[in-house]
Amino acid sequence: MNGNPAYHAIALAAATLLILPFPVAILAGWTPPKLPSRDAAMPYAWALLCLYAHAPLNAIPRMLDAPYPAVMACMVASVVFSMAAVACILRVAWISRRPTPMGG
């Protein structure tokens, strides 16, 4: 049911290398030039971390050949992280549309 563990390990490694550095850099203090402020960058970083959570939640139980209920529980947790990511992106959109105070 869980497939070849090597494929899941490759997907987890790829997600870690491609997704994880960006939000970590934002949380460390970098603000992307396309975002209006640091206030908008923080929820963006959390949204990316929530999306990254899909990789370990889907790969690790399958790599360990976990039973079906454990795999399904991780998939449900993955959906919860998706909803949290949507909430964070909506917060970024709301912050980006707010007028900035004069002089700062």
N, CA, C and O of each residue as an XYZ file, in Angstrom:
416
protein
N       0.817     -1.195      0.000
C       0.000      0.000      0.000
C       0.859      1.256      0.000
O       0.504      2.241     -0.647
N       1.979      1.240      0.710
C       2.750      2.457      0.886
C       3.780      2.697     -0.202
O       4.373      3.775     -0.240
N       4.012      1.763     -1.068
C       4.927      1.965     -2.175
C       6.383      1.831     -1.784
O       6.713      1.389     -0.684
N       7.241      2.220     -2.701
C       8.680      2.117     -2.520
C       9.171      3.240     -1.597
O       8.956      4.410     -1.913
N       9.821      2.927     -0.471
C      10.278      3.966      0.449
C      11.309      4.913     -0.170
O      11.435      6.058      0.263
N      12.040      4.444     -1.173
C      13.044      5.310     -1.801
C      12.386      6.508     -2.486
O      12.919      7.616     -2.438
N      11.240      6.294     -3.117
C      10.548      7.402     -3.774
C      10.087      8.437     -2.753
O      10.163      9.638     -3.011
N       9.615      7.988     -1.614
C       9.173      8.911     -0.569
C      10.365      9.655      0.021
O      10.257     10.838      0.342
N      11.492      8.980      0.167
C      12.694      9.637      0.686
C      13.195     10.696     -0.288
O      13.628     11.768      0.134
N      13.141     10.410     -1.578
C      13.556     11.389     -2.587
C      12.624     12.597     -2.573
O      13.084     13.736     -2.657
N      11.330     12.360     -2.466
C      10.372     13.466     -2.416
C      10.568     14.311     -1.165
O      10.475     15.537     -1.226
N      10.837     13.673     -0.038
C      11.079     14.405      1.201
C      12.352     15.235      1.097
O      12.378     16.385      1.537
N      13.400     14.671      0.523
C      14.656     15.413      0.351
C      14.466     16.596     -0.600
O      14.977     17.686     -0.345
N      13.742     16.384     -1.682
C      13.498     17.466     -2.639
C      12.688     18.585     -2.005
O      12.993     19.760     -2.208
N      11.658     18.235     -1.240
C      10.852     19.261     -0.574
C      11.693     20.031      0.442
O      11.554     21.246      0.587
N      12.556     19.316      1.132
C      13.404     19.976      2.120
C      14.362     20.949      1.445
O      14.561     22.059      1.937
N      14.948     20.555      0.343
C      15.906     21.424     -0.347
C      15.247     22.584     -1.086
O      15.835     23.661     -1.191
N      14.034     22.379     -1.600
C      13.398     23.406     -2.418
C      12.466     24.335     -1.649
O      12.347     25.509     -1.999
N      11.811     23.840     -0.620
C      10.814     24.648      0.079
C      11.352     25.243      1.378
O      11.103     26.413      1.668
N      12.068     24.472      2.144
C      12.434     24.866      3.500
C      13.376     26.067      3.611
O      13.193     26.850      4.543
N      14.369     26.279      2.741
C      15.285     27.413      2.937
C      14.614     28.790      2.888
O      15.021     29.701      3.609
N      13.612     28.943      2.058
C      12.953     30.241      1.902
C      12.270     30.718      3.184
O      12.544     31.835      3.621
N      11.390     29.920      3.809
C      10.777     30.413      5.052
C      11.779     30.543      6.195
O      11.624     31.409      7.057
N      12.803     29.693      6.212
C      13.809     29.814      7.264
C      14.557     31.139      7.115
O      14.851     31.798      8.112
N      14.867     31.530      5.880
C      15.531     32.814      5.646
C      14.641     33.979      6.066
O      15.128     34.956      6.635
N      13.353     33.885      5.792
C      12.430     34.945      6.189
C      12.354     35.032      7.714
O      12.396     36.126      8.275
N      12.243     33.896      8.378
C      12.176     33.900      9.843
C      13.483     34.382     10.463
O      13.487     34.873     11.592
N      14.602     34.246      9.730
C      15.895     34.714     10.233
C      16.086     36.215     10.030
O      17.042     36.790     10.549
N      15.184     36.859      9.278
C      15.274     38.307      9.150
C      15.255     38.854      7.740
O      15.168     40.069      7.565
N      15.332     38.004      6.724
C      15.317     38.475      5.350
C      13.890     38.784      4.920
O      12.970     38.023      5.221
N      13.700     39.903      4.215
C      12.385     40.244      3.677
C      12.471     40.221      2.157
O      13.275     40.950      1.577
N      11.654     39.394      1.500
C      11.685     39.356      0.039
C      11.312     40.711     -0.553
O      10.448     41.404     -0.016
N      11.955     41.093     -1.653
C      11.692     42.417     -2.225
C      10.259     42.602     -2.728
O       9.785     43.736     -2.803
N       9.570     41.537     -3.069
C       8.202     41.659     -3.598
C       7.153     41.878     -2.504
O       6.035     42.304     -2.796
N       7.502     41.593     -1.264
C       6.543     41.783     -0.177
C       6.697     43.191      0.389
O       7.813     43.699      0.494
N       5.578     43.826      0.755
C       5.632     45.234      1.149
C       6.344     45.503      2.477
O       6.906     46.581      2.671
N       6.322     44.535      3.384
C       6.912     44.803      4.699
C       7.258     43.498      5.397
O       6.927     42.406      4.935
N       7.929     43.652      6.514
C       8.263     42.493      7.347
C       6.992     41.875      7.925
O       6.910     40.662      8.123
N       6.001     42.729      8.193
C       4.727     42.224      8.723
C       4.045     41.270      7.745
O       3.367     40.333      8.166
N       4.217     41.497      6.463
C       3.630     40.605      5.453
C       4.499     39.373      5.242
O       3.991     38.321      4.854
N       5.802     39.487      5.492
C       6.706     38.371      5.241
C       6.530     37.253      6.269
O       6.662     36.078      5.926
N       6.239     37.595      7.505
C       6.151     36.575      8.545
C       5.025     35.567      8.295
O       5.287     34.365      8.343
N       3.774     36.000      8.030
C       2.746     34.986      7.748
C       3.018     34.220      6.453
O       2.591     33.075      6.302
N       3.725     34.852      5.525
C       4.107     34.162      4.296
C       5.055     33.009      4.623
O       4.923     31.915      4.075
N       6.006     33.258      5.516
C       6.934     32.204      5.933
C       6.184     31.075      6.635
O       6.461     29.901      6.391
N       5.246     31.421      7.497
C       4.485     30.376      8.196
C       3.627     29.579      7.224
O       3.439     28.377      7.408
N       3.099     30.239      6.186
C       2.321     29.515      5.178
C       3.200     28.509      4.439
O       2.775     27.384      4.179
N       4.416     28.910      4.103
C       5.321     27.979      3.433
C       5.720     26.822      4.342
O       5.857     25.688      3.883
N       5.903     27.102      5.614
C       6.215     26.019      6.549
C       5.040     25.052      6.682
O       5.235     23.842      6.795
N       3.822     25.591      6.669
C       2.644     24.714      6.715
C       2.568     23.853      5.456
O       2.201     22.680      5.529
N       2.910     24.422      4.312
C       2.912     23.629      3.082
C       4.042     22.609      3.085
O       3.888     21.507      2.560
N       5.176     22.972      3.676
C       6.281     22.014      3.771
C       5.899     20.830      4.658
O       6.377     19.717      4.440
N       5.046     21.057      5.652
C       4.654     19.984      6.568
C       4.013     18.805      5.838
O       3.975     17.694      6.367
N       3.514     19.041      4.632
C       2.943     17.939      3.844
C       3.985     16.859      3.570
O       3.680     15.667      3.614
N       5.205     17.278      3.290
C       6.240     16.314      2.890
C       6.520     15.287      3.985
O       6.390     14.091      3.723
N       6.897     15.693      5.197
C       7.154     14.667      6.208
C       5.889     13.927      6.655
O       5.937     12.738      6.969
N       4.757     14.640      6.681
C       3.530     13.974      7.111
C       3.092     12.882      6.141
O       2.479     11.897      6.551
N       3.400     13.049      4.869
C       3.013     12.028      3.897
C       4.118     11.017      3.643
O       3.829      9.862      3.331
N       5.378     11.422      3.769
C       6.472     10.514      3.427
C       6.871      9.595      4.575
O       7.053      8.396      4.363
N       7.009     10.121      5.766
C       7.563      9.334      6.870
C       6.697      8.124      7.229
O       7.241      7.029      7.377
N       5.368      8.268      7.376
C       4.586      7.057      7.685
C       4.675      5.997      6.591
O       4.670      4.799      6.877
N       4.757      6.437      5.357
C       4.856      5.478      4.255
C       6.237      4.829      4.211
O       6.357      3.644      3.897
N       7.281      5.603      4.525
C       8.630      5.038      4.552
C       8.763      3.994      5.657
O       9.491      3.013      5.509
N       8.056      4.212      6.766
C       8.091      3.275      7.890
C       7.096      2.137      7.723
O       6.986      1.272      8.592
N       6.366      2.134      6.599
C       5.336      1.135      6.323
C       4.317      1.071      7.462
O       3.984      0.000      7.971
N       3.842      2.246      7.839
C       2.869      2.361      8.924
C       1.532      1.755      8.502
O       1.243      1.647      7.311
N       0.728      1.365      9.473
C      -0.592      0.822      9.126
C      -1.504      1.901      8.540
O      -1.272      3.099      8.705
N      -2.516      1.447      7.872
C      -3.449      2.331      7.179
C      -4.025      3.436      8.070
O      -4.061      4.583      7.626
N      -4.478      3.162      9.304
C      -5.019      4.253     10.117
C      -3.992      5.344     10.434
O      -4.347      6.520     10.517
N      -2.747      4.972     10.608
C      -1.713      5.972     10.890
C      -1.449      6.841      9.661
O      -1.272      8.054      9.777
N      -1.424      6.217      8.490
C      -1.225      6.979      7.256
C      -2.390      7.939      7.044
O      -2.183      9.092      6.665
N      -3.599      7.475      7.284
C      -4.771      8.339      7.119
C      -4.783      9.476      8.131
O      -5.169     10.594      7.793
N      -4.370      9.215      9.356
C      -4.301     10.271     10.366
C      -3.298     11.347      9.955
O      -3.549     12.536     10.153
N      -2.181     10.944      9.394
C      -1.192     11.915      8.920
C      -1.727     12.699      7.727
O      -1.432     13.885      7.575
N      -2.505     12.044      6.891
C      -3.098     12.752      5.753
C      -4.116     13.783      6.232
O      -4.203     14.870      5.661
N      -4.881     13.463      7.264
C      -5.837     14.425      7.822
C      -5.085     15.599      8.446
O      -5.496     16.749      8.294
N      -3.990     15.317      9.145
C      -3.177     16.394      9.706
C      -2.619     17.272      8.585
O      -2.490     18.485      8.751
N      -2.295     16.670      7.461
C      -1.795     17.415      6.315
C      -2.860     18.381      5.792
O      -2.538     19.503      5.400
N      -4.097     17.964      5.783
C      -5.193     18.836      5.352
C      -5.349     20.005      6.332
O      -5.615     21.131      5.909
N      -5.188     19.754      7.613
C      -5.253     20.829      8.608
C      -4.147     21.849      8.352
O      -4.384     23.054      8.445
N      -2.946     21.380      8.031
C      -1.857     22.298      7.709
C      -2.169     23.082      6.434
O      -1.766     24.239      6.314
N      -2.873     22.478      5.490
C      -3.278     23.201      4.277
C      -4.219     24.346      4.620
O      -4.088     25.446      4.084
N      -5.152     24.090      5.502
C      -6.075     25.148      5.908
C      -5.337     26.260      6.654
O      -5.662     27.435      6.486
N      -4.364     25.907      7.463
C      -3.562     26.924      8.157
C      -2.764     27.747      7.152
O      -2.617     28.956      7.327
N      -2.251     27.113      6.109
C      -1.510     27.844      5.078
C      -2.413     28.830      4.346
O      -2.001     29.953      4.056
N      -3.631     28.420      4.050
C      -4.582     29.325      3.402
C      -4.874     30.514      4.313
O      -4.936     31.651      3.845
N      -5.054     30.262      5.597
C      -5.300     31.356      6.541
C      -4.114     32.322      6.580
O      -4.307     33.537      6.638
N      -2.903     31.795      6.548
C      -1.719     32.658      6.550
C      -1.622     33.481      5.268
O      -1.271     34.659      5.317
N      -1.928     32.877      4.132
C      -1.890     33.613      2.861
C      -2.963     34.698      2.838
O      -2.728     35.786      2.313
N      -4.131     34.416      3.397
C      -5.168     35.448      3.485
C      -4.704     36.599      4.368
O      -5.008     37.760      4.092
N      -3.971     36.281      5.424
C      -3.417     37.334      6.293
C      -2.396     38.173      5.526
O      -2.366     39.394      5.677
N      -1.568     37.539      4.716
C      -0.610     38.288      3.898
C      -1.344     39.237      2.959
O      -0.954     40.396      2.817
N      -2.401     38.752      2.319
C      -3.175     39.598      1.406
C      -3.803     40.764      2.151
O      -3.830     41.882      1.636
N      -4.306     40.522      3.350
C      -4.924     41.579      4.139
C      -3.881     42.614      4.559
O      -4.140     43.816      4.488
N      -2.721     42.163      4.989
C      -1.661     43.082      5.405
C      -1.149     43.875      4.204
O      -0.852     45.063      4.332
N      -1.045     43.243      3.057
C      -0.526     43.918      1.861
C      -1.447     45.003      1.367
O      -0.976     45.960      0.753
N      -2.722     44.901      1.603
C      -3.684     45.893      1.141
C      -3.889     47.053      2.112
O      -4.489     48.069      1.762
N      -3.384     46.892      3.333
C      -3.502     47.957      4.321
C      -2.656     49.150      3.897
O      -1.546     48.974      3.396
N      -3.162     50.343      4.091
C      -2.326     51.506      3.777
C      -1.174     51.615      4.794
O      -1.355     51.367      5.986
N       0.000     51.989      4.294
C       1.144     52.149      5.183
C       1.122     53.530      5.801
O       0.711     54.489      5.148
N       1.559     53.655      7.055
C       1.584     54.974      7.689
C       2.608     55.886      7.012
O       3.635     55.421      6.518
N       2.323     57.163      6.997
C       3.217     58.140      6.370
C       4.531     58.238      7.155
O       4.541     58.236      8.386
N       5.618     58.322      6.421
C       6.905     58.501      7.057
C       7.507     57.219      7.589
O       8.488     57.287      8.329
N       6.990     56.082      7.265
C       7.593     54.882      7.804
C       7.167     53.711      7.114
O       7.590     52.606      7.453
